Coordinates of C-alpha atoms and ligand atoms in Angstrom, one line a residue:
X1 CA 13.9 20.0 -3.7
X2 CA 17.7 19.1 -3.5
X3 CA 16.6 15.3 -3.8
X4 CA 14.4 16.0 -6.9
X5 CA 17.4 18.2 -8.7
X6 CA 20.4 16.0 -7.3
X7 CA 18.3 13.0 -9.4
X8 CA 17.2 14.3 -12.2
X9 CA 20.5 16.5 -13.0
X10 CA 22.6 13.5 -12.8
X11 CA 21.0 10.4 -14.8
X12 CA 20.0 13.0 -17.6
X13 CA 23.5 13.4 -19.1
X14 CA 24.3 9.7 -18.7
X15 CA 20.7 8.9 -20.0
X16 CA 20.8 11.3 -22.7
X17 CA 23.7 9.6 -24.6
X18 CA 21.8 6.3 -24.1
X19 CA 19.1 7.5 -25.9
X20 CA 19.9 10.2 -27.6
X21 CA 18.6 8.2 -31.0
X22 CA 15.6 8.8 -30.1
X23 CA 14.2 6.0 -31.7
X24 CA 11.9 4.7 -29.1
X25 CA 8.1 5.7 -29.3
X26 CA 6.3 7.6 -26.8
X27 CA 5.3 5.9 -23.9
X28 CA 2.0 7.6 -21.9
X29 CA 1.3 5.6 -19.1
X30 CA -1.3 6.2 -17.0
X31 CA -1.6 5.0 -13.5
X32 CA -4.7 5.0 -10.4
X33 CA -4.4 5.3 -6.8
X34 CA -7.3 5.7 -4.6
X35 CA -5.7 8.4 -2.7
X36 CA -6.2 12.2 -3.8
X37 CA -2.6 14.0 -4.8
X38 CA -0.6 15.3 -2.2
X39 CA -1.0 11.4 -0.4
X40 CA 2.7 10.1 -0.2
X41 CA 2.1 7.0 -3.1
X42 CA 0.6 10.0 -5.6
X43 CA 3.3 12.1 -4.6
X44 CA 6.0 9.5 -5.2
X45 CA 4.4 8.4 -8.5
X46 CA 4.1 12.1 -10.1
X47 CA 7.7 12.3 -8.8
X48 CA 8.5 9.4 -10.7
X49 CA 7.0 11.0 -13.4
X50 CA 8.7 13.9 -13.4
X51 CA 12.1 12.0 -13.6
X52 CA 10.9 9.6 -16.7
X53 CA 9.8 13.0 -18.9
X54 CA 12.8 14.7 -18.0
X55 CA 15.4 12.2 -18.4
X56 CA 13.2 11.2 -22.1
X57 CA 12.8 15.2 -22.9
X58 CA 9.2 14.5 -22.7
X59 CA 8.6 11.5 -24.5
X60 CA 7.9 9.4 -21.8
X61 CA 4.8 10.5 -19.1
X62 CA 2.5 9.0 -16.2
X63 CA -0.8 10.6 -16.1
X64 CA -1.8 10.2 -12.5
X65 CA -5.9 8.8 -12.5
X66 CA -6.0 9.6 -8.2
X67 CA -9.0 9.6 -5.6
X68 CA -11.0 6.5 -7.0
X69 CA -11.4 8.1 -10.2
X70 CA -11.3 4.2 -11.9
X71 CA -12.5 2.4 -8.5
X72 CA -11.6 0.6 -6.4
X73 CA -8.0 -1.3 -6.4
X74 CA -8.9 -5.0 -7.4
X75 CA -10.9 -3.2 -10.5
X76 CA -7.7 -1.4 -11.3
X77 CA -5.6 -4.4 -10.8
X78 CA -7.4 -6.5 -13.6
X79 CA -7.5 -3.7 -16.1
X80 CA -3.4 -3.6 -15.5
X81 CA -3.6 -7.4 -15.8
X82 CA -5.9 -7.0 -19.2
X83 CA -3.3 -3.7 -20.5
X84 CA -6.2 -1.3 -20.5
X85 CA -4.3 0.3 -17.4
X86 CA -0.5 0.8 -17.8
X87 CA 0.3 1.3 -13.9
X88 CA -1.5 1.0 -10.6
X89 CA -0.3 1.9 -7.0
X90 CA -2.1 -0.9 -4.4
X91 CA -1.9 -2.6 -1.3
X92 CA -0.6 -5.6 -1.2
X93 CA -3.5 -6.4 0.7
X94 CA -5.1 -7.2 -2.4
X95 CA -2.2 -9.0 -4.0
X96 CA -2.6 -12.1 -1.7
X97 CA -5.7 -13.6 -4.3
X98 CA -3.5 -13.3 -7.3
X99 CA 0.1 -14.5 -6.0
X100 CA -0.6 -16.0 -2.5
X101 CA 2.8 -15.7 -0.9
X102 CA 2.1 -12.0 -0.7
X103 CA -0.4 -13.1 2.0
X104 CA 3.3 -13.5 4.3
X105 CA 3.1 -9.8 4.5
X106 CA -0.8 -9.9 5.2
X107 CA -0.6 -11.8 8.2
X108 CA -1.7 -10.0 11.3
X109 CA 1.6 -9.1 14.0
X110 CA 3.5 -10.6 11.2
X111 CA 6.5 -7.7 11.3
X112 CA 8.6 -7.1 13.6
X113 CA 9.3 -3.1 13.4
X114 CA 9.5 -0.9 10.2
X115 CA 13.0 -1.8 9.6
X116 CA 12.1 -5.2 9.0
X117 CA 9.6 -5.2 6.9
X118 CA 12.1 -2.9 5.1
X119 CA 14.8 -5.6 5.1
X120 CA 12.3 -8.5 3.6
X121 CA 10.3 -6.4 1.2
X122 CA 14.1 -4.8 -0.4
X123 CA 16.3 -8.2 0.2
X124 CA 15.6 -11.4 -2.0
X125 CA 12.7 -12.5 -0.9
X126 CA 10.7 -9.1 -1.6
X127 CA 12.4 -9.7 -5.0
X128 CA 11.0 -13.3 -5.5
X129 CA 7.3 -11.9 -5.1
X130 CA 8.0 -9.4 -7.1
X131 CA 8.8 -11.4 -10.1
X132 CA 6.1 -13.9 -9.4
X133 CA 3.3 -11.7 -10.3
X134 CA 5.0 -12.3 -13.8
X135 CA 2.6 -15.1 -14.2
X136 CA -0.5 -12.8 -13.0
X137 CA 0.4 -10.7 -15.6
X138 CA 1.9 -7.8 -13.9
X139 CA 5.5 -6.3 -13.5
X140 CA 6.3 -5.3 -9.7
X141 CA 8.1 -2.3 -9.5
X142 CA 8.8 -2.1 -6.0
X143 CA 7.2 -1.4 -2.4
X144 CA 6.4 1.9 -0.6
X145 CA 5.7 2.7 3.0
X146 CA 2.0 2.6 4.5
X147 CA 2.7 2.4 8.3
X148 CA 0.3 -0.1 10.6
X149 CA -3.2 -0.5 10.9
X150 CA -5.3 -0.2 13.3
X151 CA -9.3 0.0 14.1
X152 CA -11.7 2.7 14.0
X153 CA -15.4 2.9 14.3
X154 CA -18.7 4.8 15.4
X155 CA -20.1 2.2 18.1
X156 CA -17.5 2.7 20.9
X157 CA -13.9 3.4 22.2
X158 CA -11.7 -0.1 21.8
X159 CA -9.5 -0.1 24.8
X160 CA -9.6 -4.0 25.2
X161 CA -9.9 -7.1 22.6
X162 CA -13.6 -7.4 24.2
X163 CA -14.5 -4.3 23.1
X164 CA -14.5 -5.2 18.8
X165 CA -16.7 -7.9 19.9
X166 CA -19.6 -7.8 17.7
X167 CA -18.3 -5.4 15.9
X168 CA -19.0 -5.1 11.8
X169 CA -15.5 -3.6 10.3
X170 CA -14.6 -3.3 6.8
X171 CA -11.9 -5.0 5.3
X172 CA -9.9 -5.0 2.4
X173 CA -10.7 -8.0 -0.4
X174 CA -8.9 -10.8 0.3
X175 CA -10.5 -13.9 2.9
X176 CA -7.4 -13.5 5.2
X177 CA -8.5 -10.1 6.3
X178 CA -12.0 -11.7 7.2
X179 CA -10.4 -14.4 9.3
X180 CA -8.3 -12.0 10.9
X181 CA -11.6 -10.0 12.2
X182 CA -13.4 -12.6 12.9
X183 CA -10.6 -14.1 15.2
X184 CA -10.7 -10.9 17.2
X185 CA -14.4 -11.3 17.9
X186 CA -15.7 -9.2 15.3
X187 CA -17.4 -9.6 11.6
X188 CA -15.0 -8.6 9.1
X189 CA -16.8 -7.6 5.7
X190 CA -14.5 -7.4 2.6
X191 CA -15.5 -3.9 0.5
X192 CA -13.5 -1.6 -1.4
X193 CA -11.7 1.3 -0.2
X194 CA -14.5 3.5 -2.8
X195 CA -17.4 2.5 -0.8
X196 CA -15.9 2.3 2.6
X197 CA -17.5 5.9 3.7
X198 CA -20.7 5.2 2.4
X199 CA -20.4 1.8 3.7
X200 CA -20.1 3.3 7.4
X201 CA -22.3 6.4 6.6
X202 CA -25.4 4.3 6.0
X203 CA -24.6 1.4 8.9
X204 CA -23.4 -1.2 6.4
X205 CA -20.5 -1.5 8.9
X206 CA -19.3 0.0 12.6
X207 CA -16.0 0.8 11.0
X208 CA -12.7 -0.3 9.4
X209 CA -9.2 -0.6 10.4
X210 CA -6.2 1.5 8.2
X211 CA -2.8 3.7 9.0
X212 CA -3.5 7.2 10.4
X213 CA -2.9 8.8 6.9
X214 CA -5.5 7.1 5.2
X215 CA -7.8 7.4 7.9
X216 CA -7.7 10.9 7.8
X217 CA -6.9 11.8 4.3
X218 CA -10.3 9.8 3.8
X219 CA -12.1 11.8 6.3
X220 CA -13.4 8.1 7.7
X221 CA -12.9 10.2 11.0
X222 CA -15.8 12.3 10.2
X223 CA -18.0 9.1 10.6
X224 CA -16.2 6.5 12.6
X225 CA -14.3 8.6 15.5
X226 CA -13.3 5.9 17.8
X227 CA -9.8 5.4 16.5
X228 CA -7.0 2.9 18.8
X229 CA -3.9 2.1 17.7
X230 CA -4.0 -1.4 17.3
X231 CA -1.8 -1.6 14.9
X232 CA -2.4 -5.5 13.7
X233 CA -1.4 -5.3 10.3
X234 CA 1.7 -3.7 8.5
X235 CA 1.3 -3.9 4.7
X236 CA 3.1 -2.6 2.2
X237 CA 2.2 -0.6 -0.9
X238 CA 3.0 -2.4 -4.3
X239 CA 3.2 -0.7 -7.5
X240 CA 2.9 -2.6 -10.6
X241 CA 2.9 -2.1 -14.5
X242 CA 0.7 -3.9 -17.2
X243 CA 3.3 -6.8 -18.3
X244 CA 1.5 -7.2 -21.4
X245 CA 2.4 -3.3 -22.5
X246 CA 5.7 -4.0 -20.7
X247 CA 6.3 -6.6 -23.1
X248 CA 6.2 -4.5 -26.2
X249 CA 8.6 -2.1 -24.9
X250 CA 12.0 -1.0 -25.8
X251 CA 14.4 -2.6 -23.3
X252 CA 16.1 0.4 -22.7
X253 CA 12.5 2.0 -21.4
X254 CA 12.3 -0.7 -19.2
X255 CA 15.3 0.4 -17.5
X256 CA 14.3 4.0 -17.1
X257 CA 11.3 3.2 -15.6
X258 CA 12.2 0.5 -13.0
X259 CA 15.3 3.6 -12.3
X260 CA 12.4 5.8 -12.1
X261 CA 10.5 3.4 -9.4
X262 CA 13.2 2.9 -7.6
X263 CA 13.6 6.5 -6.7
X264 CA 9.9 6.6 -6.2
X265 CA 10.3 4.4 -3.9
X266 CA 13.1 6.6 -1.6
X267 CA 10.7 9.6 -2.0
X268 CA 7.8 8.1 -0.6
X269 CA 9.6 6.7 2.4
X270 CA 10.8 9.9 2.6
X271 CA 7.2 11.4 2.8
X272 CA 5.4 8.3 4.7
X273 CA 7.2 9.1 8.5
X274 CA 6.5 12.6 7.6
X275 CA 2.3 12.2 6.7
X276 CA 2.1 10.1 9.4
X277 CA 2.5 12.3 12.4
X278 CA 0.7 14.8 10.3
X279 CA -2.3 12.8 10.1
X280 CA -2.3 12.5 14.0
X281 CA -1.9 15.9 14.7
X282 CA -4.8 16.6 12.1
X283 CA -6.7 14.1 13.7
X284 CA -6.4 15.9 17.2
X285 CA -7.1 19.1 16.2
X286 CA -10.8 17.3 14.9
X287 CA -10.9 16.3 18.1
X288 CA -11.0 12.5 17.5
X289 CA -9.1 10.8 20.6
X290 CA -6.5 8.8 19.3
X291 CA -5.9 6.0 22.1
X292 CA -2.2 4.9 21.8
X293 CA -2.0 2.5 24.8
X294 CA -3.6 -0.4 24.5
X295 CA -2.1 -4.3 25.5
X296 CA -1.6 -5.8 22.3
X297 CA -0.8 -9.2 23.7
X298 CA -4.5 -10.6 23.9
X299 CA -4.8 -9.2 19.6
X300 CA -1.5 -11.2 19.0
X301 CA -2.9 -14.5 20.9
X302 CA -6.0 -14.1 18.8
X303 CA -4.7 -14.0 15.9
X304 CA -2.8 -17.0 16.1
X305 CA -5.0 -19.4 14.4
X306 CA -4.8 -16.8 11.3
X307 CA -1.4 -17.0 11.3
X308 CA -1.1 -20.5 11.4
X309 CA -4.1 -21.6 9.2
X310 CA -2.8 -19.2 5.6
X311 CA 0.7 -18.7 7.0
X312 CA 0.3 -22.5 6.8
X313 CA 0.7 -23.2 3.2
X314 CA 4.2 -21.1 2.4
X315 CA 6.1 -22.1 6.2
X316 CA 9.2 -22.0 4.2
X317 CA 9.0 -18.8 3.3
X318 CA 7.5 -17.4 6.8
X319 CA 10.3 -18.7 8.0
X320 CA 12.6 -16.8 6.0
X321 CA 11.6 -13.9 6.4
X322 CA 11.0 -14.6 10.4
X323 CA 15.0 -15.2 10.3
X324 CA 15.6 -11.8 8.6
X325 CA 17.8 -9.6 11.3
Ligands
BDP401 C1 -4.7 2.2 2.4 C2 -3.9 1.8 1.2 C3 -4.8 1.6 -0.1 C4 -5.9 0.7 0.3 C5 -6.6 1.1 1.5 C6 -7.7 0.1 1.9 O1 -3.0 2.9 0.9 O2 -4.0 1.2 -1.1 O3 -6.8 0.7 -0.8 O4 -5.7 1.3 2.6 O5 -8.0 -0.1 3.0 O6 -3.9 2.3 3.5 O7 -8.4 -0.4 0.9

């Protein structure tokens, strides 16, 4: 409550003299997430929200489109890259197919820790991938939290690499994803996050792979319940805006909403650490067994080849960010 006062209270004097003309249009923007309010990203973008109208006296708004309502995210992706769709929160799981570098941060075991995906996705080279999905036709406003990934499914518990042999997981939509499931023994199936229950409900798939806040918020536990923390993949949210409405606004709005993001961005790291020991502690109490020890060493080995095969193409930049302290 002190963070939401302290930042609204202080940018609205300084804002209001910027713009006290009041000449700028109204601006609704509305923006999709496939995760239900109260999920850190819908939490962080109504907060963001909250800040634009205030600090515009209620001329600029996001209307929040949550839980799927427009699909899945490479559907909502292409109506922000057509303008139908001023916003959308994402992983950048399914950035890699527009601007390909993203796929850096798509690599399996690719992060070191938190903190330094942290210092590469808010240091320059976060910022040149950013401003490369120019030319896809979307403005990125900046990364949020979504933990590591890890395996579930209804078959059996994974305590070894052996065990997702065979196995039929869900992935998200982009072919590196695939690869990486395959390399681990399994058969990795690319389907959006809107069909994923139903997709393990009916036996399309044994399971999936996603952070424990997803996992649960989804209620996958109810029909996948073999969860181990694997955690192969730490990707970052992305949340961009339609560059083709972005282009036909005032300059000054520009500013407010990238000052907006940026705030959004601090509230939902602020929320991420929180949800995620949350969603464990939800998850025991539905009695799923969460296994937290498990030798990671044999999944980094496997994964190699995936690493080296799409890391491949952009070495440079692997490389950079491998050198980030
Ligand atoms: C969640 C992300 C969401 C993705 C989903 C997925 O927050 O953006 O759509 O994973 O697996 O962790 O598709």
């Amino acid at each position: 409550m002190t963070i939401l006062k302290r930042h609204i209270a202080v940018p609205a004097m300084a804002l209001a003299t910027m713009f006290g003309a009041g000449t700028a249009s109204a601006l609704d923007i509305k923006s999709s997430d496939v995760h239900p309010m109260g999920y850190p990203t819908t939490d962080a973008i109504q907060y963001m929200g909250e800040l634009l109208n205030t600090w515009t006296s209620g001329r600029i708004n996001i209307q929040i489109f949550h839980s799927m309502q427009l699909g899945g995210e490479k559907e909502a992706l292409e109506q922000v890259q057509l303008g139908a769709l001023e916003m959308t929160r994402v992983s950048v799981g399914v950035v890699g197919p527009i601007v390909e570098e993203f796929n850096a941060f798509n690599l399996p075991y690719f992060f070191r820790s938190t903190d330094h995906m942290h210092k590469v996705v808010d240091g320059e080279i976060g910022t040149d991938l950013l401003n490369k999905l120019e030319a896809g036709g979307l403005i990125g406003l900046g990364y949020m939290d979504a933990g590591s990934r890890s395996f579930y499914n209804n078959v059996r518990p994974i305590n070894s690499l052996e065990d997702l042999s065979g196995l039929k997981l869900r992935v998200m939509q982009n072919p590196i994803f695939v690869e990486m499931v395959n390399a681990l023994g399994g058969n990795g199936l690319p389907i959006a996050f809107n069909e994923l229950y139903t997709a393990m409900q009916t036996g399309v798939v044994d399971g999936a792979e996603n952070n424990p806040p997803s996992y649960e918020s989804g209620k996958h536990y109810e029909v996948a319940g073999y969860y181990t923390l694997t955690e192969h993949l730490m990707v970052p949210e992305i949340f961009v805006f339609s560059k083709k409405v972005w282009d036909t606004l005032d300059p000054l709005d520009q500013q407010l909403i990238r000052k907006a993001a940026a705030l959004a961005v601090e509230r939902e790291r602020e929320l991420w650490a929180a949800r995620e020991q949350a969603s464990l502690k939800i998850l025991e109490e539905q009695g799923i067994e969460v296994i937290r020890e498990i030798d990671k060493t044999p999944f980094i080995e496997a994964t190699e080849p995936v690493r080296a095969e799409f890391g491949g193409e952009f070495a440079d930049l692997i490389a950079r960010a491998s050198a980030v302290e």
